[in-house]
């Protein structure tokens, strides 16, 4: 069983083997420093042969000694902040941790790459009530590179690590750092012990991937940079979805949609015979991820509606019926989502995206300037949106109009994504176009959410009636959603007028 701990720490370099810590009680809040003795730690770090985890600042280790012996997997959150996921000691990498690395590791083996032996002298910083504020460790480290057959080169150093306690004020780290700096210590140049060990035991540091390009001199440079950023987001969000972190499923779906949209919008740059099959796989993935997310959003919408009603209008077990309905519809969806991420089809999709970016199927237009090619693609998507908007606005309220507005919503999303992809190359005009198009998408999206909510409310009303309960509240909520849809329909023409001004499009033209 794995557990997660948020780790907030800072590391400092020492110039010699002997480190003399300053009087840390002079830092505000610190009332006493308690010596907790020395622990001998033995940690073996695992990675692929080509160091894929290290390239993305991920660390996986098996450590013995100390109070937290076991397997530790660390994900970077921000500078000096990592999420550490722990699992009990076992001979092999625990399945729970291996699954969180699958999107990066794929079929490669995880093998020992570095061994760190640390003699750790621990001190606790306590407040006036004896509560733990932070742990200060002086680590004498010996690192050895591991490889096939025999151990590689070794290195050694001493460092100081200050880790904040769970409930402590992060500002304490600044106050402690001030004392350490006065004592001659300086922040470490390495983000982790592993990064330093790899750098000092190899002829050169591991090759890090270049940051995703957001622009480029040619249209091909620019769009490939955008696609790399979305591919990296997709891969990076995989473990977050597995951990069920807030908004992770939604963000992963957005990455798949942006990839698919870019393939369609910029088919003059990339050969569609290659990108179309990939687009279909991305559509499949977004659909699989959407089952749980769509139900979650719908349930939250209905819960908000119910919470806003005066108590006298809640007739019958309204909240209980909604809860039963929601649980029944979400039953097993979490398990299904994980099964999709574990599937060969999903891993094959990730491999195919890598292959496309490694050997992109560029068309002749890819060699032309971005400022010449990208505006044409954005304007073409706008024209597609304009056709669908004209169709939706000419229809009378009813199901055909609901369907037409949903189709216009999808076109608005594609036009917005196309503009966002072009924004680094085209600047303010693309930014403004994307902003106005997003407003159109938002109005259309709320309308579609109302359509879906009304269908759900009708079903809930039927269930309540068949169970002998009052359907009054469900009918009332249905009426509210119908009013919301009518409001959005009245709002749409003006929002569309602002988004479709000729001047807005003219500024995009090369």
Short mmCIF file of C-alpha atoms in Angstrom, two decimals:
data_model
loop_
_atom_site.label_atom_id
_atom_site.label_comp_id
_atom_site.label_asym_id
_atom_site.label_seq_id
_atom_site.Cartn_x
_atom_site.Cartn_y
_atom_site.Cartn_z
CA UNK A 1 0.00 0.00 0.00
CA UNK A 2 1.58 3.30 -1.11
CA UNK A 3 1.30 6.55 0.85
CA UNK A 4 2.03 10.11 -0.31
CA UNK A 5 3.91 12.84 1.53
CA UNK A 6 4.46 16.43 0.36
CA UNK A 7 8.17 17.17 0.80
CA UNK A 8 9.26 20.81 1.11
CA UNK A 9 12.99 21.12 1.53
CA UNK A 10 16.14 23.02 0.67
CA UNK A 11 19.65 21.68 0.16
CA UNK A 12 22.96 23.38 0.89
CA UNK A 13 26.50 22.62 -0.15
CA UNK A 14 29.34 22.28 2.35
CA UNK A 15 32.96 22.90 1.43
CA UNK A 16 34.46 20.22 3.66
CA UNK A 17 33.67 16.95 5.37
CA UNK A 18 33.08 18.61 8.74
CA UNK A 19 30.07 20.92 8.88
CA UNK A 20 29.47 23.17 11.85
CA UNK A 21 25.89 24.33 11.99
CA UNK A 22 25.17 27.82 13.35
CA UNK A 23 22.91 28.44 16.33
CA UNK A 24 19.52 27.92 14.68
CA UNK A 25 17.58 29.03 17.76
CA UNK A 26 18.39 32.53 16.54
CA UNK A 27 15.88 31.94 13.72
CA UNK A 28 12.44 33.22 14.70
CA UNK A 29 10.04 30.55 16.05
CA UNK A 30 12.84 28.05 16.76
CA UNK A 31 12.97 27.58 20.55
CA UNK A 32 15.27 24.55 20.69
CA UNK A 33 17.37 22.19 18.59
CA UNK A 34 17.28 18.50 19.53
CA UNK A 35 20.02 16.12 18.38
CA UNK A 36 18.41 12.94 17.03
CA UNK A 37 21.64 11.10 16.38
CA UNK A 38 23.16 9.55 13.27
CA UNK A 39 21.50 7.12 10.86
CA UNK A 40 23.25 5.05 8.20
CA UNK A 41 21.26 5.04 4.96
CA UNK A 42 21.75 2.79 1.95
CA UNK A 43 19.78 3.83 -1.13
CA UNK A 44 19.79 2.26 -4.59
CA UNK A 45 18.27 4.40 -7.34
CA UNK A 46 16.51 2.83 -10.31
CA UNK A 47 16.06 4.15 -13.84
CA UNK A 48 16.01 2.99 -17.45
CA UNK A 49 19.28 2.45 -19.27
CA UNK A 50 18.86 5.80 -21.03
CA UNK A 51 17.93 7.56 -17.74
CA UNK A 52 14.41 8.61 -18.70
CA UNK A 53 13.38 9.28 -15.12
CA UNK A 54 16.40 11.45 -14.35
CA UNK A 55 15.78 13.42 -17.53
CA UNK A 56 12.43 14.51 -16.07
CA UNK A 57 13.63 14.97 -12.47
CA UNK A 58 11.88 11.83 -11.23
CA UNK A 59 13.60 9.62 -8.68
CA UNK A 60 12.86 6.03 -7.70
CA UNK A 61 14.88 4.46 -4.92
CA UNK A 62 14.96 1.50 -2.54
CA UNK A 63 16.36 2.61 0.79
CA UNK A 64 17.23 0.79 3.99
CA UNK A 65 18.14 2.39 7.30
CA UNK A 66 16.48 5.33 9.04
CA UNK A 67 12.84 5.75 10.00
CA UNK A 68 11.40 5.58 6.48
CA UNK A 69 13.03 2.52 4.93
CA UNK A 70 11.22 1.35 1.81
CA UNK A 71 10.61 2.33 -1.80
CA UNK A 72 10.32 6.05 -2.54
CA UNK A 73 9.10 7.63 -5.79
CA UNK A 74 9.40 11.42 -6.03
CA UNK A 75 7.58 13.72 -8.45
CA UNK A 76 8.63 17.38 -8.76
CA UNK A 77 5.86 19.85 -7.93
CA UNK A 78 7.79 23.13 -7.84
CA UNK A 79 11.29 24.28 -6.93
CA UNK A 80 12.13 22.64 -3.61
CA UNK A 81 8.77 20.83 -3.44
CA UNK A 82 8.20 17.20 -4.33
CA UNK A 83 5.52 14.59 -3.73
CA UNK A 84 7.09 11.47 -2.27
CA UNK A 85 5.10 8.28 -2.72
CA UNK A 86 6.21 5.46 -0.44
CA UNK A 87 5.79 1.70 -0.53
CA UNK A 88 7.08 -1.02 1.82
CA UNK A 89 10.41 -2.75 1.23
CA UNK A 90 10.32 -5.56 -1.32
CA UNK A 91 12.91 -7.16 -3.62
CA UNK A 92 11.41 -5.68 -6.79
CA UNK A 93 9.87 -2.36 -7.77
CA UNK A 94 6.33 -2.32 -6.31
CA UNK A 95 3.60 -2.52 -8.93
CA UNK A 96 1.89 0.58 -7.53
CA UNK A 97 5.01 2.66 -8.21
CA UNK A 98 5.84 1.02 -11.55
CA UNK A 99 2.35 1.93 -12.80
CA UNK A 100 2.97 5.62 -12.05
CA UNK A 101 6.04 5.50 -14.30
CA UNK A 102 4.53 3.54 -17.18
CA UNK A 103 3.90 6.49 -19.49
CA UNK A 104 7.62 7.36 -19.36
CA UNK A 105 9.18 3.92 -19.04
CA UNK A 106 6.86 2.02 -21.45
CA UNK A 107 8.50 -1.39 -22.06
CA UNK A 108 12.00 -0.45 -20.87
CA UNK A 109 13.41 -2.14 -17.77
CA UNK A 110 14.03 -0.33 -14.51
CA UNK A 111 17.49 -1.24 -13.25
CA UNK A 112 19.86 0.05 -10.51
CA UNK A 113 21.88 3.04 -11.74
CA UNK A 114 23.34 4.64 -8.59
CA UNK A 115 23.99 3.60 -5.00
CA UNK A 116 24.15 6.27 -2.28
CA UNK A 117 25.55 5.54 1.17
CA UNK A 118 24.77 8.41 3.55
CA UNK A 119 25.77 8.97 7.13
CA UNK A 120 22.97 11.29 8.25
CA UNK A 121 23.20 13.41 11.40
CA UNK A 122 19.69 14.60 12.21
CA UNK A 123 18.56 17.56 14.31
CA UNK A 124 14.98 18.64 15.00
CA UNK A 125 13.98 22.29 15.21
CA UNK A 126 11.19 22.71 17.77
CA UNK A 127 8.94 25.60 18.72
CA UNK A 128 8.18 26.76 22.27
CA UNK A 129 5.54 24.02 22.70
CA UNK A 130 7.90 21.29 21.56
CA UNK A 131 6.22 20.88 18.16
CA UNK A 132 8.43 19.95 15.22
CA UNK A 133 9.12 22.82 12.82
CA UNK A 134 11.77 21.30 10.56
CA UNK A 135 14.38 18.58 10.32
CA UNK A 136 17.97 19.57 9.60
CA UNK A 137 20.25 16.81 8.32
CA UNK A 138 23.96 16.85 7.67
CA UNK A 139 24.65 14.11 5.12
CA UNK A 140 28.07 12.69 4.38
CA UNK A 141 27.38 11.05 1.03
CA UNK A 142 29.28 8.43 -0.96
CA UNK A 143 27.85 7.74 -4.41
CA UNK A 144 28.74 4.99 -6.84
CA UNK A 145 27.53 4.53 -10.38
CA UNK A 146 26.05 1.09 -11.03
CA UNK A 147 26.04 -0.60 -14.38
CA UNK A 148 26.06 -3.97 -16.12
CA UNK A 149 28.68 -6.31 -14.73
CA UNK A 150 30.51 -4.05 -12.32
CA UNK A 151 30.25 -0.84 -10.35
CA UNK A 152 31.31 2.38 -12.01
CA UNK A 153 33.11 5.48 -10.74
CA UNK A 154 32.44 6.92 -7.27
CA UNK A 155 32.23 10.36 -5.72
CA UNK A 156 31.63 11.87 -2.27
CA UNK A 157 30.40 15.12 -0.77
CA UNK A 158 28.71 16.61 2.31
CA UNK A 159 25.45 18.53 2.20
CA UNK A 160 22.89 20.02 4.56
CA UNK A 161 19.20 19.40 4.04
CA UNK A 162 16.39 21.33 5.73
CA UNK A 163 12.95 19.72 5.44
CA UNK A 164 9.85 21.54 6.64
CA UNK A 165 7.48 19.74 9.02
CA UNK A 166 3.93 19.11 7.77
CA UNK A 167 2.18 21.98 9.56
CA UNK A 168 5.06 24.47 9.71
CA UNK A 169 5.15 27.89 8.06
CA UNK A 170 7.21 27.79 4.81
CA UNK A 171 8.64 31.19 5.77
CA UNK A 172 10.70 29.34 8.37
CA UNK A 173 12.91 28.03 5.56
CA UNK A 174 13.91 31.60 4.68
CA UNK A 175 14.83 32.36 8.27
CA UNK A 176 16.89 29.17 8.61
CA UNK A 177 18.58 29.83 5.27
CA UNK A 178 19.66 33.26 6.48
CA UNK A 179 21.48 31.64 9.41
CA UNK A 180 23.06 28.96 7.20
CA UNK A 181 24.29 31.49 4.65
CA UNK A 182 25.95 33.50 7.39
CA UNK A 183 27.73 30.30 8.39
CA UNK A 184 29.14 29.94 4.86
CA UNK A 185 26.71 27.41 3.40
CA UNK A 186 25.25 28.00 -0.06
CA UNK A 187 22.20 26.53 -1.83
CA UNK A 188 23.05 23.36 -3.72
CA UNK A 189 23.48 23.57 -7.48
CA UNK A 190 21.87 20.12 -7.82
CA UNK A 191 18.17 19.54 -7.38
CA UNK A 192 18.76 16.16 -5.74
CA UNK A 193 21.47 13.79 -4.57
CA UNK A 194 20.79 11.60 -7.56
CA UNK A 195 21.28 14.46 -10.02
CA UNK A 196 24.64 15.27 -8.44
CA UNK A 197 25.70 11.64 -8.36
CA UNK A 198 24.87 11.17 -12.05
CA UNK A 199 26.69 14.36 -12.99
CA UNK A 200 29.84 13.49 -11.02
CA UNK A 201 30.10 9.81 -11.92
CA UNK A 202 29.65 10.12 -15.67
CA UNK A 203 31.67 11.82 -18.41
CA UNK A 204 28.72 14.17 -18.93
CA UNK A 205 25.31 14.73 -17.34
CA UNK A 206 22.41 12.76 -18.80
CA UNK A 207 20.97 14.34 -21.91
CA UNK A 208 17.92 16.35 -20.96
CA UNK A 209 15.18 16.88 -23.52
CA UNK A 210 15.12 20.32 -25.03
CA UNK A 211 12.28 22.49 -23.73
CA UNK A 212 9.28 22.33 -26.04
CA UNK A 213 9.69 24.99 -28.69
CA UNK A 214 6.88 27.50 -28.73
CA UNK A 215 7.85 29.09 -31.98
CA UNK A 216 10.40 28.76 -34.76
CA UNK A 217 11.40 30.33 -38.03
CA UNK A 218 9.20 28.04 -40.09
CA UNK A 219 5.62 26.88 -39.78
CA UNK A 220 6.88 23.33 -39.25
CA UNK A 221 9.21 24.39 -36.42
CA UNK A 222 6.39 26.17 -34.68
CA UNK A 223 3.72 23.47 -34.91
CA UNK A 224 6.12 20.68 -33.98
CA UNK A 225 7.08 22.65 -30.88
CA UNK A 226 3.41 22.98 -29.96
CA UNK A 227 2.81 19.27 -30.52
CA UNK A 228 5.80 18.35 -28.34
CA UNK A 229 4.42 20.47 -25.52
CA UNK A 230 1.04 18.70 -25.74
CA UNK A 231 2.68 15.26 -25.95
CA UNK A 232 4.75 16.07 -22.86
CA UNK A 233 1.63 17.25 -21.04
CA UNK A 234 -0.16 14.01 -21.93
CA UNK A 235 2.72 11.86 -20.67
CA UNK A 236 3.26 13.98 -17.57
CA UNK A 237 -0.43 13.91 -16.57
CA UNK A 238 -0.63 10.11 -16.70
CA UNK A 239 0.62 9.58 -13.12
CA UNK A 240 -1.58 12.43 -11.88
CA UNK A 241 -4.65 10.69 -13.32
CA UNK A 242 -3.58 7.41 -11.72
CA UNK A 243 -3.23 9.24 -8.39
CA UNK A 244 -6.68 10.79 -8.89
CA UNK A 245 -5.35 14.31 -8.44
CA UNK A 246 -7.85 17.19 -8.88
CA UNK A 247 -8.52 18.26 -12.48
CA UNK A 248 -5.96 15.76 -13.85
CA UNK A 249 -8.43 13.89 -16.06
CA UNK A 250 -9.75 17.15 -17.48
CA UNK A 251 -6.26 18.44 -18.25
CA UNK A 252 -5.28 15.15 -19.88
CA UNK A 253 -8.36 15.32 -22.09
CA UNK A 254 -7.45 18.89 -23.04
CA UNK A 255 -3.98 17.72 -24.14
CA UNK A 256 -5.51 15.00 -26.34
CA UNK A 257 -7.97 17.47 -27.86
CA UNK A 258 -5.26 20.03 -28.58
CA UNK A 259 -3.17 17.41 -30.33
CA UNK A 260 -6.09 16.21 -32.41
CA UNK A 261 -7.19 19.75 -33.20
CA UNK A 262 -3.68 20.72 -34.32
CA UNK A 263 -3.55 17.72 -36.66
CA UNK A 264 -6.79 18.92 -38.29
CA UNK A 265 -6.10 22.65 -38.34
CA UNK A 266 -2.56 22.35 -39.64
CA UNK A 267 -2.93 19.57 -42.18
CA UNK A 268 -1.13 21.77 -44.71
CA UNK A 269 1.95 21.30 -42.52
CA UNK A 270 1.65 17.63 -41.50
CA UNK A 271 0.64 14.78 -43.80
CA UNK A 272 -2.87 13.75 -42.81
CA UNK A 273 -2.36 10.16 -43.95
CA UNK A 274 -0.12 9.89 -40.90
CA UNK A 275 -1.96 12.19 -38.50
CA UNK A 276 -5.55 11.04 -39.21
CA UNK A 277 -5.07 7.57 -37.66
CA UNK A 278 -3.35 9.18 -34.68
CA UNK A 279 -6.25 11.60 -34.37
CA UNK A 280 -8.70 8.71 -34.18
CA UNK A 281 -6.69 7.14 -31.38
CA UNK A 282 -6.63 10.44 -29.52
CA UNK A 283 -10.40 10.67 -29.95
CA UNK A 284 -10.69 7.20 -28.43
CA UNK A 285 -8.53 8.17 -25.46
CA UNK A 286 -10.44 11.41 -24.80
CA UNK A 287 -13.70 9.45 -24.93
CA UNK A 288 -12.49 6.87 -22.45
CA UNK A 289 -11.21 9.55 -20.09
CA UNK A 290 -14.42 11.51 -20.41
CA UNK A 291 -16.82 8.96 -18.94
CA UNK A 292 -15.86 9.71 -15.34
CA UNK A 293 -15.17 13.41 -15.87
CA UNK A 294 -18.46 14.17 -17.62
CA UNK A 295 -20.44 12.45 -14.88
CA UNK A 296 -18.51 14.35 -12.20
CA UNK A 297 -19.22 17.70 -13.86
CA UNK A 298 -22.90 16.88 -14.33
CA UNK A 299 -23.30 15.76 -10.70
CA UNK A 300 -21.64 18.95 -9.43
CA UNK A 301 -23.98 21.04 -11.60
CA UNK A 302 -27.08 19.34 -10.23
CA UNK A 303 -25.79 19.50 -6.64
CA UNK A 304 -25.27 23.25 -7.03
CA UNK A 305 -28.81 23.65 -8.35
CA UNK A 306 -30.26 21.70 -5.44
CA UNK A 307 -28.20 23.59 -2.85
CA UNK A 308 -29.59 26.90 -4.14
CA UNK A 309 -33.24 25.86 -3.69
CA UNK A 310 -35.20 26.95 -0.60
CA UNK A 311 -35.91 24.01 1.70
CA UNK A 312 -39.71 24.08 1.12
CA UNK A 313 -39.09 23.32 -2.57
CA UNK A 314 -37.15 20.11 -1.83
CA UNK A 315 -39.94 17.55 -1.92
CA UNK A 316 -38.89 13.98 -1.32
CA UNK A 317 -35.41 12.44 -0.88
CA UNK A 318 -33.87 14.63 -3.58
CA UNK A 319 -30.26 14.57 -2.40
CA UNK A 320 -30.37 10.85 -1.69
CA UNK A 321 -31.78 10.03 -5.12
CA UNK A 322 -29.13 12.15 -6.84
CA UNK A 323 -26.42 10.41 -4.81
CA UNK A 324 -27.70 6.94 -5.73
CA UNK A 325 -28.03 7.94 -9.39
CA UNK A 326 -24.50 9.39 -9.48
CA UNK A 327 -22.87 6.41 -7.75
CA UNK A 328 -24.64 3.99 -10.10
CA UNK A 329 -23.45 5.87 -13.18
CA UNK A 330 -19.86 6.22 -11.91
CA UNK A 331 -19.57 2.65 -10.66
CA UNK A 332 -16.37 1.16 -12.01
CA UNK A 333 -15.38 4.18 -14.11
CA UNK A 334 -12.26 4.83 -12.04
CA UNK A 335 -11.17 1.23 -12.52
CA UNK A 336 -11.90 1.48 -16.25
CA UNK A 337 -9.81 4.64 -16.56
CA UNK A 338 -6.78 2.90 -15.02
CA UNK A 339 -7.35 -0.10 -17.30
CA UNK A 340 -7.20 2.23 -20.32
CA UNK A 341 -3.88 3.71 -19.13
CA UNK A 342 -2.52 0.20 -18.65
CA UNK A 343 -3.67 -0.98 -22.08
CA UNK A 344 -1.38 -1.80 -24.98
CA UNK A 345 -3.47 0.47 -27.19
CA UNK A 346 -2.70 3.51 -25.03
CA UNK A 347 1.02 2.75 -24.86
CA UNK A 348 1.05 2.22 -28.63
CA UNK A 349 -0.51 5.69 -29.01
CA UNK A 350 2.26 7.25 -26.92
CA UNK A 351 4.87 5.42 -29.01
CA UNK A 352 3.21 6.62 -32.21
CA UNK A 353 3.27 10.25 -31.00
CA UNK A 354 6.97 9.91 -30.22
CA UNK A 355 7.61 8.43 -33.65
CA UNK A 356 5.74 11.25 -35.38
CA UNK A 357 7.74 13.90 -33.53
CA UNK A 358 11.04 12.09 -34.13
CA UNK A 359 10.38 11.82 -37.88
CA UNK A 360 7.61 14.32 -38.66
CA UNK A 361 5.72 13.84 -41.95
CA UNK A 362 6.17 17.45 -43.04
CA UNK A 363 4.53 18.83 -46.17
CA UNK A 364 6.05 21.60 -48.36
CA UNK A 365 4.19 24.36 -46.46
CA UNK A 366 6.12 23.40 -43.31
CA UNK A 367 9.24 25.06 -44.74
CA UNK A 368 7.53 28.41 -45.21
CA UNK A 369 7.50 31.21 -42.58
CA UNK A 370 5.12 30.63 -39.67
CA UNK A 371 3.65 34.13 -40.04
CA UNK A 372 2.66 33.27 -43.61
CA UNK A 373 1.13 29.81 -43.10
CA UNK A 374 -0.47 29.81 -39.64
CA UNK A 375 -2.92 32.71 -40.15
CA UNK A 376 -4.49 30.91 -43.11
CA UNK A 377 -5.18 27.86 -40.97
CA UNK A 378 -6.74 29.95 -38.20
CA UNK A 379 -8.94 31.87 -40.64
CA UNK A 380 -10.07 28.62 -42.27
CA UNK A 381 -11.16 27.30 -38.89
CA UNK A 382 -12.95 30.59 -38.26
CA UNK A 383 -14.85 30.22 -41.55
CA UNK A 384 -15.87 26.70 -40.52
CA UNK A 385 -17.13 28.08 -37.22
CA UNK A 386 -18.99 30.91 -39.01
CA UNK A 387 -20.87 28.41 -41.17
CA UNK A 388 -21.98 26.42 -38.13
CA UNK A 389 -22.94 29.53 -36.20
CA UNK A 390 -25.08 30.77 -39.10
CA UNK A 391 -26.84 27.42 -39.19
CA UNK A 392 -27.47 27.41 -35.41
CA UNK A 393 -28.71 30.99 -35.26
CA UNK A 394 -31.22 30.59 -38.08
CA UNK A 395 -32.99 27.65 -36.40
CA UNK A 396 -35.90 27.99 -34.00
CA UNK A 397 -35.37 26.78 -30.41
CA UNK A 398 -35.67 23.02 -30.14
CA UNK A 399 -33.68 19.83 -30.60
CA UNK A 400 -32.31 20.66 -34.09
CA UNK A 401 -31.00 23.97 -32.76
CA UNK A 402 -29.49 22.24 -29.71
CA UNK A 403 -27.62 19.87 -32.03
CA UNK A 404 -26.48 22.72 -34.28
CA UNK A 405 -25.20 24.71 -31.31
CA UNK A 406 -23.28 21.69 -30.07
CA UNK A 407 -21.62 21.35 -33.49
CA UNK A 408 -20.80 25.07 -33.40
CA UNK A 409 -19.27 24.59 -29.94
CA UNK A 410 -16.89 21.96 -31.29
CA UNK A 411 -15.93 24.26 -34.17
CA UNK A 412 -15.34 27.13 -31.71
CA UNK A 413 -13.04 24.95 -29.63
CA UNK A 414 -11.04 23.97 -32.71
CA UNK A 415 -10.71 27.61 -33.85
CA UNK A 416 -9.63 28.65 -30.37
CA UNK A 417 -7.00 25.89 -30.15
CA UNK A 418 -5.69 26.81 -33.60
CA UNK A 419 -5.28 30.44 -32.50
CA UNK A 420 -3.65 29.43 -29.22
CA UNK A 421 -1.17 27.25 -31.09
CA UNK A 422 -0.32 30.17 -33.37
CA UNK A 423 -0.13 32.76 -30.59
CA UNK A 424 3.67 32.68 -30.04
CA UNK A 425 4.22 33.30 -33.76
CA UNK A 426 1.39 35.76 -34.43
CA UNK A 427 1.32 37.59 -31.11
CA UNK A 428 -1.51 39.87 -29.96
CA UNK A 429 -3.93 39.29 -32.90
CA UNK A 430 -3.98 35.53 -32.26
CA UNK A 431 -4.28 36.09 -28.52
CA UNK A 432 -7.28 38.38 -28.94
CA UNK A 433 -8.91 36.06 -31.46
CA UNK A 434 -8.48 33.10 -29.10
CA UNK A 435 -9.94 35.10 -26.21
CA UNK A 436 -13.05 36.13 -28.18
CA UNK A 437 -13.53 32.61 -29.56
CA UNK A 438 -13.23 31.16 -26.06
CA UNK A 439 -16.16 33.35 -24.98
CA UNK A 440 -18.24 31.91 -27.82
CA UNK A 441 -17.20 28.41 -26.76
CA UNK A 442 -18.13 29.15 -23.14
CA UNK A 443 -21.65 30.29 -24.02
CA UNK A 444 -22.17 27.31 -26.30
CA UNK A 445 -20.67 25.00 -23.68
CA UNK A 446 -23.02 26.16 -20.94
CA UNK A 447 -25.91 25.68 -23.34
CA UNK A 448 -24.82 22.12 -24.11
CA UNK A 449 -24.34 21.39 -20.39
CA UNK A 450 -27.92 22.51 -19.89
CA UNK A 451 -29.10 20.15 -22.64
CA UNK A 452 -27.32 17.22 -20.96
CA UNK A 453 -28.58 18.27 -17.51
CA UNK A 454 -32.19 18.41 -18.72
CA UNK A 455 -31.96 14.88 -20.08
CA UNK A 456 -30.56 13.70 -16.74
CA UNK A 457 -33.27 15.54 -14.80
CA UNK A 458 -35.97 13.98 -16.93
CA UNK A 459 -34.57 10.55 -16.09
CA UNK A 460 -34.39 11.38 -12.40
CA UNK A 461 -37.98 12.59 -12.45
CA UNK A 462 -39.09 9.31 -14.01
CA UNK A 463 -37.16 7.31 -11.39
CA UNK A 464 -38.71 9.36 -8.58
CA UNK A 465 -42.22 8.90 -9.97
CA UNK A 466 -41.81 5.14 -10.36
CA UNK A 467 -40.55 4.94 -6.76
CA UNK A 468 -43.62 6.77 -5.50
CA UNK A 469 -41.74 9.98 -4.75
CA UNK A 470 -42.64 13.52 -5.73
CA UNK A 471 -41.14 14.59 -9.06
CA UNK A 472 -41.86 18.26 -8.33
CA UNK A 473 -38.27 19.28 -7.51
CA UNK A 474 -36.85 17.55 -10.58
CA UNK A 475 -39.37 19.36 -12.76
CA UNK A 476 -38.46 22.65 -11.11
CA UNK A 477 -34.78 22.05 -11.81
CA UNK A 478 -35.63 21.09 -15.38
CA UNK A 479 -37.33 24.44 -15.79
CA UNK A 480 -34.29 26.26 -14.41
CA UNK A 481 -32.04 24.51 -16.91
CA UNK A 482 -34.42 25.36 -19.74
CA UNK A 483 -34.28 29.01 -18.65
CA UNK A 484 -30.49 28.86 -18.58
CA UNK A 485 -30.45 27.50 -22.13
CA UNK A 486 -32.77 30.29 -23.25
CA UNK A 487 -30.50 32.87 -21.61
CA UNK A 488 -27.48 31.49 -23.45
CA UNK A 489 -29.39 31.53 -26.75
CA UNK A 490 -30.26 35.20 -26.24
CA UNK A 491 -26.67 36.00 -25.24
CA UNK A 492 -25.03 34.19 -28.13
CA UNK A 493 -25.66 36.62 -31.06
CA UNK A 494 -23.90 39.51 -29.31
CA UNK A 495 -20.97 37.34 -28.18
CA UNK A 496 -20.62 36.00 -31.72
CA UNK A 497 -20.82 39.50 -33.21
CA UNK A 498 -17.80 40.59 -31.15
CA UNK A 499 -15.86 37.48 -32.07
CA UNK A 500 -16.61 37.79 -35.79
CA UNK A 501 -15.63 41.41 -36.38
CA UNK A 502 -13.77 41.72 -39.70
CA UNK A 503 -11.02 43.79 -38.06
CA UNK A 504 -10.23 40.87 -35.74
CA UNK A 505 -9.62 38.59 -38.70
CA UNK A 506 -7.80 41.16 -40.79
CA UNK A 507 -5.14 41.51 -38.10
CA UNK A 508 -4.40 37.82 -38.44
CA UNK A 509 -3.73 37.97 -42.17
CA UNK A 510 -0.07 37.91 -43.30
#
